XYZ file of C-alpha atoms in Angstrom:
520
model
C -40.009 61.193 -8.569
C -43.380 59.396 -8.283
C -42.062 55.927 -7.677
C -44.884 54.195 -9.716
C -42.590 52.693 -12.443
C -39.309 50.747 -12.013
C -38.208 51.680 -15.510
C -38.459 55.326 -14.850
C -36.179 54.896 -11.659
C -33.779 52.897 -13.480
C -33.563 55.497 -16.449
C -33.128 58.424 -13.924
C -30.485 56.589 -12.155
C -28.485 55.821 -15.287
C -28.943 59.579 -16.542
C -27.864 61.010 -13.325
C -25.074 58.348 -12.873
C -26.227 57.594 -9.347
C -27.446 54.506 -7.455
C -30.989 53.874 -6.803
C -30.394 54.320 -3.175
C -28.806 57.894 -3.872
C -31.936 58.783 -6.036
C -34.165 57.724 -2.800
C -32.122 59.721 -0.309
C -32.399 62.823 -2.708
C -36.158 62.568 -2.928
C -36.533 62.149 0.711
C -34.695 65.103 1.366
C -36.798 67.269 -1.073
C -40.172 65.748 0.450
C -39.278 65.869 4.161
C -37.193 68.887 3.957
C -34.635 67.310 6.391
C -30.909 67.172 6.095
C -29.164 64.050 4.361
C -27.533 63.172 7.742
C -30.810 63.212 9.599
C -32.480 60.935 6.968
C -29.610 58.378 7.044
C -29.459 58.504 10.702
C -33.170 57.609 10.978
C -32.454 54.622 8.569
C -29.392 53.755 10.967
C -31.859 53.484 13.869
C -34.051 51.320 11.710
C -31.385 48.858 10.671
C -30.251 48.600 14.404
C -33.894 47.112 15.283
C -33.512 44.656 12.309
C -29.985 43.619 13.488
C -31.279 43.238 17.233
C -34.201 40.846 16.103
C -31.558 38.779 14.102
C -29.350 38.444 17.007
C -32.000 37.845 19.282
C -33.732 34.920 17.454
C -30.409 33.381 16.378
C -28.572 33.560 19.646
C -31.443 32.027 21.873
C -34.663 30.345 21.248
C -37.586 32.681 20.912
C -41.007 31.376 21.399
C -44.374 32.914 19.898
C -46.990 34.414 22.256
C -49.224 31.183 21.426
C -46.420 28.693 22.079
C -47.179 27.027 18.855
C -43.888 27.982 17.233
C -40.498 29.145 18.236
C -36.891 28.331 18.523
C -36.375 27.352 14.862
C -34.142 30.326 14.119
C -31.628 29.301 16.982
C -31.940 25.660 15.857
C -31.160 26.278 12.451
C -28.433 28.784 13.213
C -26.601 26.138 15.461
C -27.140 23.391 12.823
C -25.372 25.596 10.233
C -22.202 25.604 12.470
C -22.003 21.754 12.155
C -20.775 22.260 8.359
C -22.910 19.095 7.557
C -25.737 20.820 5.785
C -26.440 20.371 1.897
C -26.747 24.237 1.700
C -23.477 25.998 2.503
C -23.597 26.796 6.005
C -23.123 30.586 5.514
C -26.347 30.576 3.101
C -28.044 28.396 5.841
C -27.349 31.081 8.405
C -29.445 33.592 6.098
C -32.506 31.260 6.298
C -31.707 31.314 10.218
C -31.836 35.072 10.291
C -35.131 35.100 8.358
C -36.669 32.575 10.873
C -35.165 34.381 13.842
C -36.740 37.849 12.931
C -40.276 36.236 12.240
C -40.056 34.430 15.624
C -39.284 37.815 17.361
C -42.292 39.045 15.514
C -44.561 36.383 16.495
C -43.420 36.973 19.949
C -44.457 40.467 19.862
C -41.020 41.760 19.885
C -39.842 44.725 18.181
C -39.181 44.538 14.507
C -39.120 46.811 11.394
C -42.077 46.189 8.849
C -40.109 45.701 5.621
C -42.511 45.990 3.885
C -44.908 44.362 6.274
C -44.680 42.669 9.620
C -45.347 39.348 8.041
C -42.583 39.593 5.660
C -40.140 41.518 8.208
C -37.608 38.697 8.153
C -36.209 38.650 4.723
C -34.551 41.936 4.131
C -32.976 41.957 7.604
C -31.893 38.368 6.993
C -29.728 39.199 4.016
C -28.629 42.587 5.010
C -27.236 41.260 8.479
C -25.610 38.378 6.398
C -24.001 41.015 4.180
C -22.804 42.844 7.086
C -21.419 39.619 8.621
C -19.636 38.671 5.708
C -17.110 41.681 6.079
C -17.512 42.670 2.562
C -19.555 45.953 3.213
C -19.390 48.412 6.055
C -22.256 49.189 8.305
C -22.766 52.618 6.489
C -23.034 50.922 3.247
C -25.646 48.442 4.584
C -27.655 51.339 6.088
C -27.920 53.136 2.947
C -28.825 50.139 1.125
C -32.120 50.367 2.796
C -32.987 53.205 0.598
C -32.731 50.982 -2.525
C -35.044 48.519 -0.823
C -37.411 51.487 -0.093
C -37.395 52.706 -3.702
C -38.373 49.041 -4.966
C -40.846 48.585 -2.493
C -42.522 52.130 -3.156
C -43.048 51.039 -6.848
C -44.595 47.786 -5.895
C -46.797 49.495 -3.273
C -47.864 52.209 -5.892
C -48.322 49.989 -8.729
C -49.640 46.849 -7.189
C -49.964 45.810 -3.614
C -47.957 44.951 -0.483
C -50.656 43.300 1.479
C -51.677 39.586 1.994
C -55.288 40.620 2.429
C -55.344 42.286 -1.098
C -53.155 40.220 -3.277
C -52.068 36.982 -1.199
C -48.614 36.182 0.204
C -46.882 36.875 -3.112
C -47.609 40.674 -2.219
C -45.967 40.451 1.220
C -43.272 37.848 0.938
C -42.902 38.396 -2.719
C -42.295 42.058 -2.495
C -39.775 41.443 0.406
C -37.826 39.115 -1.772
C -37.869 41.365 -4.690
C -36.704 44.392 -2.612
C -33.889 42.250 -0.796
C -32.720 40.849 -4.276
C -32.518 44.326 -5.965
C -30.942 45.696 -2.974
C -28.136 42.956 -2.777
C -27.367 43.528 -6.368
C -26.844 47.190 -5.950
C -24.902 46.808 -2.699
C -22.538 44.595 -4.690
C -21.965 47.177 -7.459
C -24.510 45.880 -9.965
C -26.212 48.274 -12.363
C -29.784 49.748 -12.040
C -30.875 47.509 -15.080
C -29.509 44.514 -13.118
C -31.404 45.624 -10.104
C -34.577 45.517 -12.201
C -33.776 42.114 -13.393
C -33.353 40.816 -9.827
C -36.700 42.348 -8.834
C -38.317 40.576 -11.713
C -36.693 37.280 -10.963
C -37.543 37.259 -7.330
C -41.268 38.244 -7.984
C -41.632 35.591 -10.530
C -40.613 32.990 -8.210
C -43.462 33.798 -5.746
C -46.033 34.434 -8.191
C -49.378 33.114 -7.176
C -48.183 32.455 -3.424
C -51.467 32.485 -1.291
C -51.817 34.040 2.160
C -52.939 31.234 4.329
C -52.002 31.877 7.882
C -53.019 28.742 9.945
C -55.574 30.026 12.844
C -54.895 33.499 11.315
C -51.672 33.728 13.189
C -48.544 35.202 11.522
C -46.687 32.011 12.371
C -47.440 29.024 10.076
C -46.443 29.227 7.089
C -45.299 32.724 7.464
C -42.067 32.062 9.621
C -40.688 29.386 7.186
C -41.524 31.417 4.180
C -39.354 34.180 5.674
C -36.418 32.013 6.050
C -36.743 30.233 2.426
C -37.336 33.396 0.721
C -34.294 35.015 2.202
C -32.333 32.370 0.471
C -34.288 33.006 -2.826
C -33.244 36.706 -2.545
C -29.630 35.758 -2.442
C -30.216 33.441 -5.572
C -32.083 36.037 -7.520
C -29.296 38.648 -6.679
C -26.662 36.277 -7.880
C -28.602 35.446 -11.019
C -28.928 39.041 -11.965
C -25.192 39.749 -11.335
C -24.192 36.883 -13.542
C -26.233 38.523 -16.396
C -29.462 36.422 -16.214
C -32.270 38.922 -17.333
C -35.896 38.985 -16.772
C -37.380 38.511 -20.236
C -40.658 39.871 -18.812
C -39.912 43.578 -17.801
C -40.150 44.048 -14.061
C -42.751 46.653 -14.266
C -45.015 43.977 -16.152
C -44.221 41.254 -13.575
C -45.337 43.767 -10.819
C -48.512 44.660 -12.807
C -49.420 40.725 -13.376
C -48.669 39.914 -9.680
C -51.398 42.517 -8.822
C -53.590 40.999 -11.237
C -53.196 37.577 -10.100
C -53.880 38.534 -6.547
C -57.185 40.146 -7.617
C -58.083 36.873 -9.231
C -57.393 34.906 -5.664
C -60.434 33.970 -3.729
C -60.965 35.660 -0.405
C -60.200 32.447 1.489
C -56.475 32.676 0.265
C -56.005 36.354 1.172
C -55.274 36.389 4.742
C -58.452 35.480 6.227
C -57.149 32.179 7.789
C -59.699 30.110 6.084
C -58.368 28.447 2.938
C -54.907 26.773 1.885
C -53.031 25.304 4.764
C -55.409 27.069 7.260
C -58.309 25.010 5.914
C -56.720 21.567 6.451
C -57.712 19.351 9.118
C -54.568 20.095 10.828
C -55.124 23.789 10.264
C -58.371 23.624 11.884
C -57.527 21.598 14.843
C -54.797 24.215 15.628
C -57.138 26.967 15.212
C -59.439 25.361 17.655
C -56.796 24.706 20.129
C -55.473 28.337 19.947
C -58.838 30.191 19.548
C -61.156 27.813 21.149
C -62.877 27.256 17.948
C -64.496 30.893 17.261
C -64.439 31.133 13.770
C -67.933 32.919 13.124
C -67.916 35.916 10.786
C -70.148 38.382 10.047
C -59.565 54.210 -1.873
C -55.693 53.100 -2.499
C -53.000 54.545 -0.081
C -50.268 56.559 -1.948
C -46.819 55.744 -0.633
C -44.146 58.304 -0.963
C -41.547 58.018 1.656
C -38.749 55.546 2.170
C -40.111 54.830 5.629
C -43.469 53.850 4.181
C -41.579 50.706 3.178
C -38.709 50.414 5.725
C -40.862 50.802 8.757
C -42.399 51.458 10.927
C -40.464 50.140 13.846
C -43.205 48.288 15.826
C -44.080 45.387 18.333
C -45.188 42.383 16.165
C -46.810 40.304 15.092
C -48.747 42.072 12.131
C -48.144 45.663 10.645
C -51.751 45.653 9.536
C -53.386 43.848 12.484
C -51.164 45.140 15.315
C -49.464 48.356 14.478
C -52.295 49.652 12.354
C -54.757 48.633 15.143
C -52.673 50.484 17.822
C -52.608 53.698 15.660
C -56.470 53.487 15.210
C -57.026 53.035 18.967
C -54.464 56.015 19.471
C -56.430 58.278 17.159
C -59.737 57.508 18.822
C -57.926 58.116 22.258
C -57.011 61.549 20.909
C -60.281 62.374 19.551
C -61.902 61.472 22.839
C -59.471 63.888 24.659
C -60.190 62.463 27.955
C -59.596 59.184 29.897
C -61.831 56.414 28.374
C -63.881 54.463 30.563
C -65.864 52.406 27.975
C -64.942 50.825 24.471
C -66.860 48.796 22.012
C -64.768 47.627 18.983
C -66.858 46.324 16.018
C -64.681 44.600 13.805
C -65.233 43.421 10.155
C -63.410 41.482 7.413
C -60.007 39.803 8.443
C -60.060 41.836 11.525
C -63.139 40.049 12.746
C -61.849 36.716 11.652
C -58.317 36.681 13.024
C -58.005 39.540 15.637
C -57.280 36.935 18.700
C -54.419 35.329 16.734
C -52.973 38.644 15.475
C -53.219 40.460 18.817
C -55.644 42.917 17.315
C -57.736 43.183 20.463
C -54.649 43.846 22.531
C -53.512 46.396 19.861
C -56.852 48.183 19.730
C -57.003 48.279 23.714
C -53.363 49.496 23.859
C -54.127 52.435 21.458
C -57.064 53.665 23.242
C -55.082 53.693 26.442
C -52.691 56.045 24.630
C -49.883 53.443 23.970
C -47.901 53.600 20.786
C -46.839 50.945 18.306
C -43.397 50.652 20.168
C -44.626 50.104 23.456
C -43.732 46.524 24.850
C -46.879 46.986 27.214
C -48.986 46.264 24.411
C -48.872 42.439 25.332
C -50.424 43.526 28.720
C -53.171 45.791 27.419
C -55.945 43.813 29.007
C -54.364 44.021 32.401
C -53.812 47.739 31.963
C -57.283 48.173 30.817
C -58.497 46.524 34.067
C -56.023 48.830 36.081
C -57.353 51.801 34.333
C -61.001 50.994 34.857
C -61.659 50.497 31.087
C -64.723 48.338 30.423
C -64.825 46.962 26.791
C -66.276 44.593 24.423
C -65.676 43.113 20.795
C -68.362 42.398 18.352
C -68.449 41.618 14.604
C -70.456 42.786 11.590
C -70.130 44.065 8.243
C -69.393 47.983 8.316
C -69.721 48.838 4.805
C -67.650 48.415 1.546
C -64.227 49.172 3.288
C -60.881 47.618 3.424
C -61.051 44.298 5.054
C -59.088 45.340 8.149
C -61.604 47.886 9.410
C -62.939 48.723 12.981
C -65.610 51.090 14.416
C -64.469 52.286 17.822
C -67.138 53.760 20.216
C -65.431 55.520 23.211
C -66.964 57.016 26.291
C -65.365 59.028 29.098
C -66.900 60.967 31.870
C -67.721 63.956 29.600
C -67.690 62.955 25.903
C -68.490 60.064 23.493
C -66.916 59.476 19.973
C -67.269 57.120 17.298
C -64.384 56.410 14.924
C -64.396 54.264 11.612
C -61.059 53.436 10.486
C -59.196 50.861 8.181
C -55.854 49.521 8.578
C -54.094 49.852 5.146
C -51.044 47.747 5.719
C -47.308 48.688 6.804
C -48.883 50.509 9.744
C -50.697 53.104 7.634
C -54.345 53.726 8.657
C -57.145 55.796 7.270
C -60.074 57.284 9.414
C -63.217 56.851 7.187
C -65.783 58.276 9.672
C -65.815 60.534 12.717
C -69.152 60.734 14.616
C -70.888 59.703 11.407
C -69.426 62.366 9.240
C -67.355 60.920 6.189
C -64.166 62.599 6.969
C -61.102 60.876 5.685
C -57.589 61.509 7.382
C -54.473 59.364 8.368
C -53.039 61.136 11.315
C -49.581 60.995 9.703
C -49.424 64.707 9.604
C -50.694 67.147 12.504
C -54.332 67.139 12.001
C -56.833 69.692 13.264
C -60.165 68.418 13.835
C -62.531 71.538 14.234
C -66.241 71.403 15.280
C -68.007 74.618 14.206
C -71.265 75.874 12.959
C -71.887 75.994 9.137
C -71.439 79.392 7.958
C -70.519 81.296 4.765
C -66.653 82.165 4.659
C -65.749 79.960 7.606
C -63.403 77.556 5.509
C -61.538 80.934 4.048
C -61.294 82.338 7.657
C -59.674 79.004 8.774
C -57.419 78.731 5.825
C -56.217 82.424 6.237
C -55.509 82.107 10.027
C -53.476 78.702 9.494
C -51.431 80.217 6.786
C -50.877 83.418 8.707
C -49.310 81.027 11.711
C -46.917 79.756 8.961
C -48.481 76.485 8.524
C -48.632 75.046 5.061
C -52.137 73.074 4.444
C -51.529 69.736 3.002
C -55.124 68.503 2.897
C -58.471 70.017 3.923
C -61.910 68.523 4.243
C -65.319 69.637 5.579
C -68.657 67.974 6.185
C -71.932 69.477 7.611
C -75.080 67.914 8.881
C -77.040 70.626 7.210
C -76.999 74.214 5.947
C -76.384 76.318 9.121
C -76.130 73.395 11.084
C -73.193 71.645 12.942
C -70.162 71.003 10.822
C -66.612 69.370 11.117
C -63.454 70.564 9.310
C -60.378 68.536 9.176
C -56.847 70.297 8.180
C -53.696 68.295 7.739
C -50.796 70.482 8.094
C -46.976 69.914 7.180
C -45.754 71.961 10.352
C -45.779 71.755 14.117
C -48.953 73.097 15.499
C -48.564 74.975 18.916
C -51.329 76.386 21.289
C -51.139 79.858 19.886
C -52.636 78.753 16.479
C -55.543 77.009 18.479
C -56.098 80.082 20.583
C -56.054 82.314 17.633
C -58.736 80.255 15.785
C -61.082 80.219 18.618
C -60.586 83.871 19.187
C -61.021 85.003 15.495
C -63.833 82.505 14.719
C -66.366 82.486 17.604
C -68.592 79.745 16.003
C -66.006 77.197 16.726
C -66.991 74.688 19.484
C -63.956 72.634 19.796
C -60.548 72.068 18.167
C -58.669 68.837 18.644
C -55.243 68.184 17.495
C -54.406 64.455 16.259
C -51.317 62.949 15.222
C -50.203 59.275 15.230
C -46.510 58.039 16.520
């Protein structure tokens, strides 16, 4: 299953007489080679994080790191109890759930990107509401996340999930569509009704711009999570009532992508236009950031956990989780304690890195922290404790994805340069390593092999790797000149042990160094 067309998913589910969730689980079993129990257990862990974020933000006030926003999830949750609201109190609690998760995210708390951190409140809001209703068991709720994943995969592969690429219609809109379709299937709706819910929900957010004030995932992001959680409920009920999307869902997804491409850059996560460009928005930016505003290939999504995940410390899956992972890759490539780090930022990284905590995330990554470490918030203090000197600069680095950084790291013995991009949802791609145009993600165990360029070396590397029982998923090679220095990268599907590295060094004497990289 390629997850590029919703109609294909609907027809397959109908033909096999299974739910979309079941289709996603079966696909995950084949792709990952894991048992059904293991796959569902991991999703159960994801849902636990979602539920914890809802409870944390509704049961007590949670303030953002900046102090600009916070407490509204708790405030609305308490107001709903008065039963004096225009919207039914139980529905209002869904909005409170959405606000709550987004506030936990803005406070750099632990959330699940669903599908991004900026839209992480919508799916948890409706699923925790469904759990609290007593109509569904926790196991049913957990498995419904696979429905959301399948729907999100189609949108990711056919269009985009990223505000930086297609506006907030891509992040908030996609999350709303995922949540609406998921609720329909959870309630016993047909695959076709799931598709109609997706179409209805996406059309309701068509053209929604991404205009975060001061570049922060707070205003209007938090409110949108709360309101669009309610939209997801309504879209689901419309589809279950027999309302259809006259424009087929696949066509709605396609046109959403086209609309996003026509949006000016100022309305795509740069923190420049829309609400961010109002006099009040500019004043908030100056207050929070001290007035600093100077500026100088598509990912293929396959797994359910590309959409329901990763579990991360907020506030942004692109600017925080992705940045941690890029820094962590650079740390592994240096392969010793870093003493100096220079971060050169471009695009929306350069424009909004302070508000999103990208500076903290990059520092945390080069210090060896992962995306789930609460200590990310204290990265500057940790850098000082570890004797790490650092600086941040801005400039155009080339025609790369807007969230791109060049990291120059130095230790006692080595120096490395890593140019990498954050692609959204915590996914990253290294573009260059020490000036060599070598692309890899670090999602699989990746061997970085420095060697001399010689005839047959690639064949020898491939033979030894397969002899040790590793399946090669992707391989790339770049050289400075014929018979000169070269680097080969090799992504494998299997765990790599020291015996493979030792065998490679023993059998191929022209190897100078082997590094093993994998992000967490």
